[in-house]
Coordinates of N, CA, C and O in Angstrom, one line a residue:
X29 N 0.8 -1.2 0.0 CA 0.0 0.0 0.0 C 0.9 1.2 0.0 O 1.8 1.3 0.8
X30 N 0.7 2.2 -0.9 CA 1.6 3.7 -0.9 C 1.0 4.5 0.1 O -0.2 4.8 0.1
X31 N 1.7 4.9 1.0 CA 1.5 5.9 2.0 C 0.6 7.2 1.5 O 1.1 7.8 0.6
X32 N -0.6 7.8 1.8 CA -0.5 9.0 1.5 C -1.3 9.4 3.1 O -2.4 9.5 3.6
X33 N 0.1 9.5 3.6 CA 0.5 10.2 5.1 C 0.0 11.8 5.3 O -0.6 12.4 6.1
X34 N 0.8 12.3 3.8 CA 1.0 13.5 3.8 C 0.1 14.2 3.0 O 0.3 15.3 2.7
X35 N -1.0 13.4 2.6 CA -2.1 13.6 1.5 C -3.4 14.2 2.9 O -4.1 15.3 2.9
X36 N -3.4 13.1 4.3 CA -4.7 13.2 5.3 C -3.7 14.1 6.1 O -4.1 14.1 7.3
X37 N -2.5 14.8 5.9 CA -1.8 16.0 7.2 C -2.2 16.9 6.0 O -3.0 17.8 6.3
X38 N -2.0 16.9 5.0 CA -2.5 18.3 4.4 C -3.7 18.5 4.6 O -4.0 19.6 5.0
X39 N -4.7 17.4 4.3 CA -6.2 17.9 4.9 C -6.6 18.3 6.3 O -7.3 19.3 6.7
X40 N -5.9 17.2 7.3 CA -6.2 17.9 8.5 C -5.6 19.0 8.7 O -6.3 19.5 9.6
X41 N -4.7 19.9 8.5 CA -4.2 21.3 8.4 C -5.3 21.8 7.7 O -6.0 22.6 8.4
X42 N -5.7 21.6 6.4 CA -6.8 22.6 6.1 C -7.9 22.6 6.8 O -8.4 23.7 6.7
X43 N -8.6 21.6 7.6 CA -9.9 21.5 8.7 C -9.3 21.8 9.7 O -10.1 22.2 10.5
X44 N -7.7 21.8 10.1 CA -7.8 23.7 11.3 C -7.5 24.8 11.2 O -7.4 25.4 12.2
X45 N -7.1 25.3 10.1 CA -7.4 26.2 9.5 C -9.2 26.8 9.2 O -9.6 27.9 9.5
X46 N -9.8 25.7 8.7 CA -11.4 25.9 8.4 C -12.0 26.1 10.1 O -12.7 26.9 10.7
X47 N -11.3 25.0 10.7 CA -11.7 25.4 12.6 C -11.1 26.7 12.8 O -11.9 27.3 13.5
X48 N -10.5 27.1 12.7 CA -10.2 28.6 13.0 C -10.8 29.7 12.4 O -11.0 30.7 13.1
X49 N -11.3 29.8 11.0 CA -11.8 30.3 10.1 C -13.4 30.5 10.9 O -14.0 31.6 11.1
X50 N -14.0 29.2 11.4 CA -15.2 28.6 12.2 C -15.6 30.2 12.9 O -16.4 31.1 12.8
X51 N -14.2 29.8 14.1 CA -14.0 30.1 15.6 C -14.0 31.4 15.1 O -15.2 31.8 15.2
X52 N -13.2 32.4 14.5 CA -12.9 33.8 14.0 C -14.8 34.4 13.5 O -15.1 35.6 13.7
X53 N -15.6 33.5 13.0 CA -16.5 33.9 12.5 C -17.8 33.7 13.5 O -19.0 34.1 13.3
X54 N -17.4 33.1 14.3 CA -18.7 33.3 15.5 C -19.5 31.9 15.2 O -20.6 31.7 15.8
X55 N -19.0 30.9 14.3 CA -19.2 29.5 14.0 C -19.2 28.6 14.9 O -19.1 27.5 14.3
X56 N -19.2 28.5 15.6 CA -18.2 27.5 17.0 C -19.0 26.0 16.4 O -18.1 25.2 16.1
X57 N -19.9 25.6 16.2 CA -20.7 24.7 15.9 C -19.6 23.7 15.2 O -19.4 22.6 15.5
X58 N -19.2 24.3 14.4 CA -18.5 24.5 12.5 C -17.1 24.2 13.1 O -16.5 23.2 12.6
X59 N -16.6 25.1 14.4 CA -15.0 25.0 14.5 C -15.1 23.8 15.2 O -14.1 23.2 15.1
X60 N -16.3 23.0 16.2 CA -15.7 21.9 16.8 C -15.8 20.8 15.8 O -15.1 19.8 15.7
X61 N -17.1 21.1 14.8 CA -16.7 19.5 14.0 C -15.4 19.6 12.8 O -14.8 18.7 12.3
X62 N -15.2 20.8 12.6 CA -13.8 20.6 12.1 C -12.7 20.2 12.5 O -11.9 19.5 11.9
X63 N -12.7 20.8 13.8 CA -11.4 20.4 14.4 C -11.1 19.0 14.9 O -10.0 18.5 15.0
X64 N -12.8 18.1 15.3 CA -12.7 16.8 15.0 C -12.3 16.1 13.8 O -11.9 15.0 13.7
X65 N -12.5 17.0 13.0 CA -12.0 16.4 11.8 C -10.3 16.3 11.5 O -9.7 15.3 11.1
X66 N -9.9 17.2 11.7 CA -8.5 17.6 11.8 C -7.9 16.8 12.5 O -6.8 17.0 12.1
X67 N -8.0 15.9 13.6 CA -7.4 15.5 15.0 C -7.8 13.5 13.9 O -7.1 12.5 13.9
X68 N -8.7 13.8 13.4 CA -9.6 12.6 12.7 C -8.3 12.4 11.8 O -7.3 11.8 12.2
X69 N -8.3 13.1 10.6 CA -7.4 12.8 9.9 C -6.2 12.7 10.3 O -5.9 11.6 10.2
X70 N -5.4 13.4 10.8 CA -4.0 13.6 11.5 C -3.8 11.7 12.2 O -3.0 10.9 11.9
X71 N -4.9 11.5 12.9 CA -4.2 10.1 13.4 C -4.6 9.0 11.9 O -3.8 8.1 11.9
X72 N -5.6 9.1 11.0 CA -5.7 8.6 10.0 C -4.1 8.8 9.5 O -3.6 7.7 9.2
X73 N -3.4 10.1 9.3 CA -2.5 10.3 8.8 C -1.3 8.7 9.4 O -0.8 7.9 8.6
X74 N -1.2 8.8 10.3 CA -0.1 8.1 11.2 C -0.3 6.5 10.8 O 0.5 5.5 10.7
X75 N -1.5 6.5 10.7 CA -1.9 4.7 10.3 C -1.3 4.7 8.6 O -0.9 3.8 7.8
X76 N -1.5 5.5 8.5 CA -1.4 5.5 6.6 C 0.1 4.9 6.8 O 0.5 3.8 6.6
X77 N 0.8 5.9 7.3 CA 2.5 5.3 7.2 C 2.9 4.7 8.2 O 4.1 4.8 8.4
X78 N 1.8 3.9 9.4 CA 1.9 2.4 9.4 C 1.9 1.7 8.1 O 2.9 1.3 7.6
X79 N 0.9 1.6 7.5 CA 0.2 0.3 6.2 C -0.6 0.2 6.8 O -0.9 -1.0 6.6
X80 N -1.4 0.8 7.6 CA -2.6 -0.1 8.1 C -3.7 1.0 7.5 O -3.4 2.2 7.4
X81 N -5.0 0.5 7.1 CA -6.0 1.4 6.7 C -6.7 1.4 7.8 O -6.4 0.5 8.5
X82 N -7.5 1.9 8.2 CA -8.2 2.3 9.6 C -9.5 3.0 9.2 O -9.4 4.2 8.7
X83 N -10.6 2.4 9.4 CA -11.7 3.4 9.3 C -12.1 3.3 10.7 O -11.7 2.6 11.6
X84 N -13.5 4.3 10.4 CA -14.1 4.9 11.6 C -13.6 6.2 11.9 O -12.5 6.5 11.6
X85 N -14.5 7.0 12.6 CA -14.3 8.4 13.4 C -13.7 8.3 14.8 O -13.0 9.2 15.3
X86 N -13.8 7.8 15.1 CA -13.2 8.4 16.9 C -11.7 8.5 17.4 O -11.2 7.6 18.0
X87 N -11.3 9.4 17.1 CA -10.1 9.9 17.0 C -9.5 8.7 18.4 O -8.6 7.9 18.4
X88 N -10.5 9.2 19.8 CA -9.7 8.5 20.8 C -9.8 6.7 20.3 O -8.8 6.3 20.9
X89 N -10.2 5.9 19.8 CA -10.1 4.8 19.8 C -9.0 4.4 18.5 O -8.4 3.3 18.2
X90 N -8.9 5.5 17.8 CA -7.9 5.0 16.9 C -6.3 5.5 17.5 O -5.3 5.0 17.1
X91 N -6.4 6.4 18.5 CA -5.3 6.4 19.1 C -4.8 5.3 20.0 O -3.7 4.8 19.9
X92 N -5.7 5.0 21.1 CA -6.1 4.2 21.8 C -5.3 2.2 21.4 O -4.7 1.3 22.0
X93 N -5.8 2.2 19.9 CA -4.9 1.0 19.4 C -3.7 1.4 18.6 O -3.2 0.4 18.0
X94 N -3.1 2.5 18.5 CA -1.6 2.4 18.0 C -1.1 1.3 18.7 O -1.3 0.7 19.7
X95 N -0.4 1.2 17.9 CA 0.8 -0.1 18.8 C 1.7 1.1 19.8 O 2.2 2.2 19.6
X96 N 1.7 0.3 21.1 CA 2.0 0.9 22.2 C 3.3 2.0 22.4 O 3.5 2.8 23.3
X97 N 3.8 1.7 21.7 CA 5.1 3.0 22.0 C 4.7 3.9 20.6 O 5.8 4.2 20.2
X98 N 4.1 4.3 20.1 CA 3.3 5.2 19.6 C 2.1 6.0 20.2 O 1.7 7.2 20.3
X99 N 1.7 5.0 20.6 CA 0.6 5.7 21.7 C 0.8 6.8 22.5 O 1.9 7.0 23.0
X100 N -0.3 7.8 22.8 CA 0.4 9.0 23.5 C -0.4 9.1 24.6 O -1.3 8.3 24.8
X101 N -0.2 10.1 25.7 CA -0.3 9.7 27.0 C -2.0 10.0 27.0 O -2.7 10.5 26.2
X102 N -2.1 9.6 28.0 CA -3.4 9.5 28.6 C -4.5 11.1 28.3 O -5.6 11.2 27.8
X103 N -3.7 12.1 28.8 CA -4.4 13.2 28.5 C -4.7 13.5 27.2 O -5.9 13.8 26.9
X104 N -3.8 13.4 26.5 CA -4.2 13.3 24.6 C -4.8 12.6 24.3 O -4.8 12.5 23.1
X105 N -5.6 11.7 25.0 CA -6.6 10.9 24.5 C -8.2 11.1 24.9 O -9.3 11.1 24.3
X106 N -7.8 11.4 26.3 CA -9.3 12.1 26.2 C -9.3 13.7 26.2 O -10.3 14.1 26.8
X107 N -8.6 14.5 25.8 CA -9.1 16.1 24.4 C -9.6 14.9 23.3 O -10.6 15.3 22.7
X108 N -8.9 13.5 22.9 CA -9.4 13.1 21.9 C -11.4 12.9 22.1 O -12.3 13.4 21.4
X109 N -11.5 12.3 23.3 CA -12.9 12.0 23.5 C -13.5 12.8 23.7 O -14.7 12.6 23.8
X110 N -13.2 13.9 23.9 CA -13.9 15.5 23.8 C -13.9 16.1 22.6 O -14.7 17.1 22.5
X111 N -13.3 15.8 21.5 CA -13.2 15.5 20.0 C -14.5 14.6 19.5 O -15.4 15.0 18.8
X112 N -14.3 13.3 20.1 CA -15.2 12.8 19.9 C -16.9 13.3 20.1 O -17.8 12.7 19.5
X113 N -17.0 13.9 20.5 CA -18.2 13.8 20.9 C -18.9 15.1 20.4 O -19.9 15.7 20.7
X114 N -17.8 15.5 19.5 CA -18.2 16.8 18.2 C -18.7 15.9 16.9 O -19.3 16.5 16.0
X115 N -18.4 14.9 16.8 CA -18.7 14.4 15.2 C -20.0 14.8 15.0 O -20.1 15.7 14.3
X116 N -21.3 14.4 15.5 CA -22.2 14.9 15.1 C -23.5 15.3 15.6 O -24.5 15.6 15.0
X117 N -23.3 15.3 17.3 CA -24.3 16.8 17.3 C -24.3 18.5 16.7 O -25.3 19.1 16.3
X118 N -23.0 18.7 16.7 CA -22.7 19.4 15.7 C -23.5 19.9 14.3 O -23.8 21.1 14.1
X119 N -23.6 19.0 13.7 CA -24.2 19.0 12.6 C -26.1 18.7 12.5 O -26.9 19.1 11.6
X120 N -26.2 18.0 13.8 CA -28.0 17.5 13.4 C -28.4 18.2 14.6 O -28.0 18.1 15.7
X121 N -29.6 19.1 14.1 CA -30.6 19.2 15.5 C -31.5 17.7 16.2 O -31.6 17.6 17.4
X122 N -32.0 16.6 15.1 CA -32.3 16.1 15.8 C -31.5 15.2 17.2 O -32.1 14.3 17.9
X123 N -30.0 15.6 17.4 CA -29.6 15.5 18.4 C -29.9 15.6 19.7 O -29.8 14.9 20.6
X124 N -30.4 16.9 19.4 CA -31.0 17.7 21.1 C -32.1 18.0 21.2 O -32.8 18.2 20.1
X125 N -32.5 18.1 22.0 CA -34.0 18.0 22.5 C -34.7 19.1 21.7 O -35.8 18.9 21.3
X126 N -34.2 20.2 21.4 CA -35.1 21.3 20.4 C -33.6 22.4 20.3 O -32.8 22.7 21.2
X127 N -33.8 23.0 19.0 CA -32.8 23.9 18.9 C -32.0 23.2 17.5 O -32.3 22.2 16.8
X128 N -30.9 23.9 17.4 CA -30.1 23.3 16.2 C -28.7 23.7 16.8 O -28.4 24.7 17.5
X129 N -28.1 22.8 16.2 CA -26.7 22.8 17.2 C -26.3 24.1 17.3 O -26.2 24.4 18.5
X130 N -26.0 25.2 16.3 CA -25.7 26.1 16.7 C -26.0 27.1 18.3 O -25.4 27.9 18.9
X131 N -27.1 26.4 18.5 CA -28.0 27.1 19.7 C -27.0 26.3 21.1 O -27.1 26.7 22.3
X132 N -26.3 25.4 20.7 CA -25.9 24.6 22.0 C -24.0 24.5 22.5 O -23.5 24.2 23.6
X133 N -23.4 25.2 21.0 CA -22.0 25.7 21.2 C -21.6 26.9 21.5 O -22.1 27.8 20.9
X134 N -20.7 27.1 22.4 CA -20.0 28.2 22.8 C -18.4 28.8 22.4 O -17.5 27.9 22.3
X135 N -18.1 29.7 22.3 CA -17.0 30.0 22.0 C -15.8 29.4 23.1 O -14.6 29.3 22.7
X136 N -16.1 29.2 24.1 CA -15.1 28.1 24.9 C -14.9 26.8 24.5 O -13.8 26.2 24.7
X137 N -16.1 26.2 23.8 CA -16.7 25.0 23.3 C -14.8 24.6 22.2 O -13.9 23.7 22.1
X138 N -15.4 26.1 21.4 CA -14.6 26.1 19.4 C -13.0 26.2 20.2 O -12.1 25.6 19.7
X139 N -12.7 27.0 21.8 CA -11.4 27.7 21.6 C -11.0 26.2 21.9 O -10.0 25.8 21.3
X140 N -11.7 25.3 22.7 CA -11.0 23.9 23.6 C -10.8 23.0 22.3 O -9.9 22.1 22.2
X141 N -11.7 23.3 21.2 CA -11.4 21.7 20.6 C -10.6 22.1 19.8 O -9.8 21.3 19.3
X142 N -10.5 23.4 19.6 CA -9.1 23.6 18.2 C -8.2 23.5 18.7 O -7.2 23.2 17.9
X143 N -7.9 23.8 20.2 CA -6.4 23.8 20.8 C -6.3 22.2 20.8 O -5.2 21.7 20.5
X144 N -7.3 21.4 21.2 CA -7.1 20.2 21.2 C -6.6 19.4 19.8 O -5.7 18.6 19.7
X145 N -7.5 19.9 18.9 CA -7.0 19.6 17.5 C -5.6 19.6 17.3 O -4.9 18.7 17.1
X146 N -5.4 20.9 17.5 CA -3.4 21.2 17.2 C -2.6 20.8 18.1 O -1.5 21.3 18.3
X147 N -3.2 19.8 18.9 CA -2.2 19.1 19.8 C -1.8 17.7 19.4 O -0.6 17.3 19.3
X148 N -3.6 17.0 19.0 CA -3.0 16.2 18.2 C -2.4 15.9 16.9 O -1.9 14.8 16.6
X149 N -2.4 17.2 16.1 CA -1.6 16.9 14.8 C -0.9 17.3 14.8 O -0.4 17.3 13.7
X150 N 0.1 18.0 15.9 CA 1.2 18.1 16.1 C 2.1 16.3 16.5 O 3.1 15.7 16.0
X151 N 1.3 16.0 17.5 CA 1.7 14.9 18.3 C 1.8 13.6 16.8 O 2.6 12.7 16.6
X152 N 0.8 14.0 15.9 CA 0.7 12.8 15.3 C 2.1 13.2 13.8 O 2.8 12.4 13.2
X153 N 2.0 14.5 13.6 CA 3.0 14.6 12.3 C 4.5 14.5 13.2 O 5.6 14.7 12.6
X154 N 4.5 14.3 14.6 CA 5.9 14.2 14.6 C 6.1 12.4 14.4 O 6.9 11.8 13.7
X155 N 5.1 11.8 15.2 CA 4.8 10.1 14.7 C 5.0 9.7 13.8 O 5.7 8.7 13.6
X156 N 4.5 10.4 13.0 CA 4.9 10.2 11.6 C 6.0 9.9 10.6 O 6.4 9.2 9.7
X157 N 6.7 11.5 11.5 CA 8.1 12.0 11.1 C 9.1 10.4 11.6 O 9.8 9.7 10.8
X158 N 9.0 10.0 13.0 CA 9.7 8.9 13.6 C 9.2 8.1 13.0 O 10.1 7.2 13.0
X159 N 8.5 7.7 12.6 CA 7.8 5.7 11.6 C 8.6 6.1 10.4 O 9.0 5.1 9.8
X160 N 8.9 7.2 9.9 CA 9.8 7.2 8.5 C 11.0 7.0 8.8 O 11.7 6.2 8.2
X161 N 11.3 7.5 9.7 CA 12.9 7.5 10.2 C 13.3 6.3 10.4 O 14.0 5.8 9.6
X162 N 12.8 5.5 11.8 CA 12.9 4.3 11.5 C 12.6 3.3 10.6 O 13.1 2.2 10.9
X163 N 11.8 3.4 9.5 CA 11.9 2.9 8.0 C 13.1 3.4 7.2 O 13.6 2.8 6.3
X164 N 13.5 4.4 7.5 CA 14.6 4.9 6.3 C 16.3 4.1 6.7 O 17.2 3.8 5.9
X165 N 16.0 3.9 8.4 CA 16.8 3.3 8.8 C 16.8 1.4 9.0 O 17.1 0.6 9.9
X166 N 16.4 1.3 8.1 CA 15.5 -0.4 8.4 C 14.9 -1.2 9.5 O 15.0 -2.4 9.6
X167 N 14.2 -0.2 10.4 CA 14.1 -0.6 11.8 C 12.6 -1.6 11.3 O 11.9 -1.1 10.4
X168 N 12.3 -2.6 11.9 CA 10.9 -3.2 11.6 C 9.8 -2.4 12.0 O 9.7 -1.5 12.8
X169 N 9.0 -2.9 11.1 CA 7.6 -2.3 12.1 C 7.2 -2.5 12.9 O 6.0 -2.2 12.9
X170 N 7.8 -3.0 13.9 CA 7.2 -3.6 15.4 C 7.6 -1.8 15.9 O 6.9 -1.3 16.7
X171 N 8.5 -1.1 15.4 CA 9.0 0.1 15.9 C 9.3 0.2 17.6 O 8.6 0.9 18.4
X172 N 10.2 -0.4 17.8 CA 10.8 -0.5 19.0 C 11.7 0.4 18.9 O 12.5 0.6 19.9

């Protein structure tokens, strides 16, 4: 399988960029499911240059099964599950009891998940950067 590592880091950079774009425009709704998206792709990014394909959304459970010395600590995983739980009320009113999501996000809501966002695709493009390295160096994929 050809890596395109660097195909889901360029997208998640543009969905926090669009999360910021969100947050600047009084969107907050908009900036947290983006920035789930961003945090989404970014660890999608990290599996790609494993070889493994990985579906599903939930950022924390795809972190959660990295192979263990990839894995990142405990607190980066749940901002992940607070990530999580933007996929899609966000988007549907019939989520909540009456109202449409916009009515239920705050600007504390957009500033926590974007900062959470750019933690994980920091954390994950440096992952990334080390699974090449130790490929360039012939280390196995067990990545010890």
């Amino acid at each position: 399988m050809v890596s395109r590592a660097d195909d889901w880091l360029r997208q998640a950079q543009r969905d926090l960029e669009h999360a910021r774009l969100a947050l600047d425009h009084g969107h907050y709704e908009w900036a947290c499911f983006a920035a789930q998206q961003a945090a989404e792709k970014a660890v999608k990014a990290l599996y790609q240059e494993l070889g493994v394909e990985v579906w599903g959304h939930s950022v924390s459970r795809m972190l959660v099964n990295l192979p263990e010395d990839l894995r990142p600590p405990v607190d980066l995983i749940d901002k992940a599950k607070e990530l999580d739980r933007h996929y899609v009320p966000t988007r549907y009113p019939n989520f909540h009891p009456e109202g449409a999501p916009l009515d239920y996000y705050t600007r504390i809501d957009a500033e926590r998940a974007v900062r959470y966002a750019e933690e994980i695709l920091e954390y994950c493009r440096g992952k990334v950067l080390q699974v090449r390295l130790r490929k360039s160096t012939g280390e196995a994929q067990g990545l010890r």
